[in-house]
PDB file of C-alpha atoms in Angstrom:
ATOM      1  CA  MET A   1     102.107  50.278  76.165  1.00  0.00           C
ATOM      2  CA  ALA A   2     102.838  49.861  72.466  1.00  0.00           C
ATOM      3  CA  ALA A   3     106.362  51.210  73.043  1.00  0.00           C
ATOM      4  CA  ILE A   4     107.216  48.033  74.958  1.00  0.00           C
ATOM      5  CA  THR A   5     107.963  45.420  72.333  1.00  0.00           C
ATOM      6  CA  SER A   6     107.688  41.668  72.596  1.00  0.00           C
ATOM      7  CA  SER A   7     111.431  41.486  71.928  1.00  0.00           C
ATOM      8  CA  PHE A   8     112.146  43.797  74.876  1.00  0.00           C
ATOM      9  CA  LEU A   9     109.959  41.668  77.149  1.00  0.00           C
ATOM     10  CA  LYS A  10     111.771  38.509  76.004  1.00  0.00           C
ATOM     11  CA  TRP A  11     115.153  40.070  76.755  1.00  0.00           C
ATOM     12  CA  LEU A  12     113.898  41.299  80.131  1.00  0.00           C
ATOM     13  CA  LEU A  13     112.587  37.836  81.060  1.00  0.00           C
ATOM     14  CA  SER A  14     115.779  36.183  79.826  1.00  0.00           C
ATOM     15  CA  THR A  15     118.062  38.533  81.735  1.00  0.00           C
ATOM     16  CA  ILE A  16     116.138  38.123  84.979  1.00  0.00           C
ATOM     17  CA  GLY A  17     115.899  34.349  84.457  1.00  0.00           C
ATOM     18  CA  VAL A  18     119.645  33.912  83.948  1.00  0.00           C
ATOM     19  CA  PHE A  19     120.427  36.270  86.835  1.00  0.00           C
ATOM     20  CA  THR A  20     118.066  34.286  89.076  1.00  0.00           C
ATOM     21  CA  ILE A  21     119.920  31.048  88.301  1.00  0.00           C
ATOM     22  CA  LEU A  22     123.246  32.731  89.117  1.00  0.00           C
ATOM     23  CA  PHE A  23     121.792  34.337  92.276  1.00  0.00           C
ATOM     24  CA  ASN A  24     120.473  30.982  93.512  1.00  0.00           C
ATOM     25  CA  LEU A  25     123.668  29.095  92.798  1.00  0.00           C
ATOM     26  CA  SER A  26     125.836  31.701  94.513  1.00  0.00           C
ATOM     27  CA  ALA A  27     123.476  31.845  97.520  1.00  0.00           C
ATOM     28  CA  GLU A  28     123.202  28.075  97.982  1.00  0.00           C
ATOM     29  CA  LEU A  29     126.443  26.465  96.779  1.00  0.00           C
ATOM     30  CA  ASN A  30     128.507  27.507  99.783  1.00  0.00           C
ATOM     31  CA  LYS A  31     128.858  26.901 103.511  1.00  0.00           C
ATOM     32  CA  THR A  32     125.406  28.345 104.251  1.00  0.00           C
ATOM     33  CA  HIS A  33     123.489  25.523 102.594  1.00  0.00           C
ATOM     34  CA  VAL A  34     125.009  22.740 100.470  1.00  0.00           C
ATOM     35  CA  TRP A  35     128.251  22.539 102.460  1.00  0.00           C
ATOM     36  CA  ASN A  36     126.780  23.517 105.847  1.00  0.00           C
ATOM     37  CA  GLU A  37     127.943  20.800 108.237  1.00  0.00           C
ATOM     38  CA  LEU A  38     125.024  21.495 110.585  1.00  0.00           C
ATOM     39  CA  PHE A  39     122.504  20.544 107.902  1.00  0.00           C
ATOM     40  CA  ASP A  40     121.422  16.944 107.776  1.00  0.00           C
ATOM     41  CA  PRO A  41     122.937  15.202 104.710  1.00  0.00           C
ATOM     42  CA  HIS A  42     119.448  14.427 103.430  1.00  0.00           C
ATOM     43  CA  ALA A  43     118.463  18.097 103.715  1.00  0.00           C
ATOM     44  CA  ARG A  44     121.547  19.018 101.658  1.00  0.00           C
ATOM     45  CA  PHE A  45     120.484  16.464  99.041  1.00  0.00           C
ATOM     46  CA  HIS A  46     117.120  18.231  98.799  1.00  0.00           C
ATOM     47  CA  ILE A  47     118.837  21.602  98.388  1.00  0.00           C
ATOM     48  CA  VAL A  48     120.870  20.340  95.422  1.00  0.00           C
ATOM     49  CA  TRP A  49     117.759  18.709  93.967  1.00  0.00           C
ATOM     50  CA  GLN A  50     115.794  21.957  94.363  1.00  0.00           C
ATOM     51  CA  LEU A  51     118.586  24.028  92.771  1.00  0.00           C
ATOM     52  CA  THR A  52     118.797  21.677  89.814  1.00  0.00           C
ATOM     53  CA  HIS A  53     115.018  21.594  89.420  1.00  0.00           C
ATOM     54  CA  MET A  54     114.608  25.379  89.508  1.00  0.00           C
ATOM     55  CA  SER A  55     117.542  25.981  87.161  1.00  0.00           C
ATOM     56  CA  LEU A  56     116.264  23.444  84.633  1.00  0.00           C
ATOM     57  CA  ILE A  57     112.728  24.878  84.690  1.00  0.00           C
ATOM     58  CA  THR A  58     114.161  28.339  84.012  1.00  0.00           C
ATOM     59  CA  CYS A  59     116.390  27.053  81.182  1.00  0.00           C
ATOM     60  CA  VAL A  60     113.561  25.133  79.504  1.00  0.00           C
ATOM     61  CA  THR A  61     111.230  28.132  79.825  1.00  0.00           C
ATOM     62  CA  LEU A  62     113.811  30.418  78.199  1.00  0.00           C
ATOM     63  CA  ILE A  63     114.383  27.940  75.377  1.00  0.00           C
ATOM     64  CA  LEU A  64     110.632  27.766  74.774  1.00  0.00           C
ATOM     65  CA  LEU A  65     110.359  31.560  74.953  1.00  0.00           C
ATOM     66  CA  TRP A  66     112.959  32.129  72.250  1.00  0.00           C
ATOM     67  CA  GLY A  67     111.784  29.160  70.210  1.00  0.00           C
ATOM     68  CA  GLU A  68     108.389  30.855  69.767  1.00  0.00           C
ATOM     69  CA  THR A  69     106.577  27.754  70.984  1.00  0.00           C
ATOM     70  CA  ILE A  70     104.991  29.595  73.917  1.00  0.00           C
ATOM     71  CA  LYS A  71     103.790  33.143  74.334  1.00  0.00           C
ATOM     72  CA  THR A  72     105.714  35.742  76.292  1.00  0.00           C
ATOM     73  CA  ASN A  73     103.050  35.901  79.007  1.00  0.00           C
ATOM     74  CA  THR A  74     103.151  32.110  79.443  1.00  0.00           C
ATOM     75  CA  ALA A  75     106.933  32.247  79.876  1.00  0.00           C
ATOM     76  CA  ALA A  76     106.580  35.104  82.367  1.00  0.00           C
ATOM     77  CA  LEU A  77     104.007  33.099  84.304  1.00  0.00           C
ATOM     78  CA  LEU A  78     106.254  30.014  84.399  1.00  0.00           C
ATOM     79  CA  LEU A  79     109.226  32.125  85.485  1.00  0.00           C
ATOM     80  CA  SER A  80     107.134  33.695  88.261  1.00  0.00           C
ATOM     81  CA  LEU A  81     106.577  30.304  89.936  1.00  0.00           C
ATOM     82  CA  GLU A  82     109.986  30.255  91.646  1.00  0.00           C
ATOM     83  CA  PRO A  83     109.784  33.718  93.231  1.00  0.00           C
ATOM     84  CA  ILE A  84     106.154  33.117  94.222  1.00  0.00           C
ATOM     85  CA  GLY A  85     107.210  29.837  95.878  1.00  0.00           C
ATOM     86  CA  PHE A  86     109.957  31.679  97.750  1.00  0.00           C
ATOM     87  CA  CYS A  87     107.467  34.295  98.952  1.00  0.00           C
ATOM     88  CA  VAL A  88     105.057  31.563 100.136  1.00  0.00           C
ATOM     89  CA  ALA A  89     107.917  29.877 102.028  1.00  0.00           C
ATOM     90  CA  SER A  90     108.805  33.282 103.507  1.00  0.00           C
ATOM     91  CA  ALA A  91     105.247  34.077 104.540  1.00  0.00           C
ATOM     92  CA  SER A  92     104.921  30.726 106.311  1.00  0.00           C
ATOM     93  CA  ILE A  93     108.435  30.694 107.827  1.00  0.00           C
ATOM     94  CA  SER A  94     107.173  30.904 111.414  1.00  0.00           C
ATOM     95  CA  THR A  95     104.930  27.858 110.986  1.00  0.00           C
ATOM     96  CA  TYR A  96     107.853  25.499 110.341  1.00  0.00           C
ATOM     97  CA  GLY A  97     110.584  27.189 112.389  1.00  0.00           C
ATOM     98  CA  GLY A  98     112.538  28.334 109.367  1.00  0.00           C
ATOM     99  CA  SER A  99     115.057  31.123 109.007  1.00  0.00           C
ATOM    100  CA  PHE A 100     116.417  33.208 106.171  1.00  0.00           C
ATOM    101  CA  PHE A 101     119.968  32.770 107.429  1.00  0.00           C
ATOM    102  CA  PRO A 102     121.861  29.883 109.023  1.00  0.00           C
ATOM    103  CA  ALA A 103     122.767  30.616 112.647  1.00  0.00           C
ATOM    104  CA  ASN A 104     126.320  29.350 112.191  1.00  0.00           C
ATOM    105  CA  VAL A 105     127.111  31.752 109.311  1.00  0.00           C
ATOM    106  CA  PRO A 106     126.068  35.235 110.494  1.00  0.00           C
ATOM    107  CA  GLU A 107     128.022  37.037 107.758  1.00  0.00           C
ATOM    108  CA  TYR A 108     125.341  35.959 105.281  1.00  0.00           C
ATOM    109  CA  ASP A 109     122.660  37.943 107.131  1.00  0.00           C
ATOM    110  CA  ILE A 110     122.508  40.494 104.305  1.00  0.00           C
ATOM    111  CA  GLN A 111     119.582  42.906 104.422  1.00  0.00           C
ATOM    112  CA  ILE A 112     118.485  46.010 102.555  1.00  0.00           C
ATOM    113  CA  LEU A 113     116.247  48.356 104.536  1.00  0.00           C
ATOM    114  CA  GLY A 114     115.773  45.567 107.069  1.00  0.00           C
ATOM    115  CA  ILE A 115     114.531  43.105 104.421  1.00  0.00           C
ATOM    116  CA  PRO A 116     116.539  39.923 103.737  1.00  0.00           C
ATOM    117  CA  ILE A 117     118.165  40.339 100.318  1.00  0.00           C
ATOM    118  CA  ALA A 118     116.739  37.069  98.973  1.00  0.00           C
ATOM    119  CA  LEU A 119     113.186  38.062  99.946  1.00  0.00           C
ATOM    120  CA  LEU A 120     113.663  41.472  98.342  1.00  0.00           C
ATOM    121  CA  TYR A 121     115.077  39.902  95.159  1.00  0.00           C
ATOM    122  CA  PHE A 122     112.346  37.302  94.760  1.00  0.00           C
ATOM    123  CA  ALA A 123     109.519  39.699  95.632  1.00  0.00           C
ATOM    124  CA  CYS A 124     110.792  42.140  92.981  1.00  0.00           C
ATOM    125  CA  THR A 125     111.393  39.520  90.281  1.00  0.00           C
ATOM    126  CA  GLY A 126     108.034  37.867  90.947  1.00  0.00           C
ATOM    127  CA  ALA A 127     106.338  41.244  90.626  1.00  0.00           C
ATOM    128  CA  LEU A 128     108.233  41.993  87.392  1.00  0.00           C
ATOM    129  CA  PHE A 129     107.249  38.660  85.855  1.00  0.00           C
ATOM    130  CA  LEU A 130     103.605  39.238  86.736  1.00  0.00           C
ATOM    131  CA  ILE A 131     103.766  42.813  85.364  1.00  0.00           C
ATOM    132  CA  VAL A 132     105.074  41.404  82.070  1.00  0.00           C
ATOM    133  CA  CYS A 133     102.069  39.040  82.005  1.00  0.00           C
ATOM    134  CA  ILE A 134      99.694  41.956  82.556  1.00  0.00           C
ATOM    135  CA  ILE A 135     101.381  44.155  79.923  1.00  0.00           C
ATOM    136  CA  TYR A 136     101.340  41.347  77.385  1.00  0.00           C
ATOM    137  CA  VAL A 137      97.675  40.495  78.023  1.00  0.00           C
ATOM    138  CA  ASN A 138      96.649  44.177  77.907  1.00  0.00           C
ATOM    139  CA  ASP A 139      98.580  44.769  74.657  1.00  0.00           C
ATOM    140  CA  ASN A 140      96.958  41.715  73.079  1.00  0.00           C
ATOM    141  CA  ASN A 141      93.493  42.863  74.221  1.00  0.00           C
ATOM    142  CA  LEU A 142      94.116  46.318  72.706  1.00  0.00           C
ATOM    143  CA  ALA A 143      95.285  44.738  69.442  1.00  0.00           C
ATOM    144  CA  LEU A 144      92.154  42.579  69.290  1.00  0.00           C
ATOM    145  CA  LYS A 145      89.890  45.598  69.889  1.00  0.00           C
ATOM    146  CA  HIS A 146      91.504  47.510  66.996  1.00  0.00           C
ATOM    147  CA  ARG A 147      90.953  44.715  64.429  1.00  0.00           C
TER     148      ARG A 147
END
């Protein structure tokens, strides 16, 4: 694992973090969510609030990551919260009558191998963030053992 540097992990986290912001904004700031006339205005307010909240958490985490004020594994853990939250919402979708796609915009029913693209994206990014945590912790444990 020594071949994977802290700098590489920071760049990996940063790239995925920025891409996640762009993915979310492109998926939500359109007629499927924010401008979906079938959504209650208050529900649309919550969507914009959620987008802003998630984007700001990611930005602050990336600033802290590059500012050396938190460790790489802490940043990875913070960044994993959004995809984990998405996966929890996905796992419980039948309990609240939710859906991955709005019924009035069927062209957004995008799937890969039968899996909704957003679920696939967030499951993969969440797993990557957690893998970075494990790599970082294991590398630090190895370094401590060799002191």
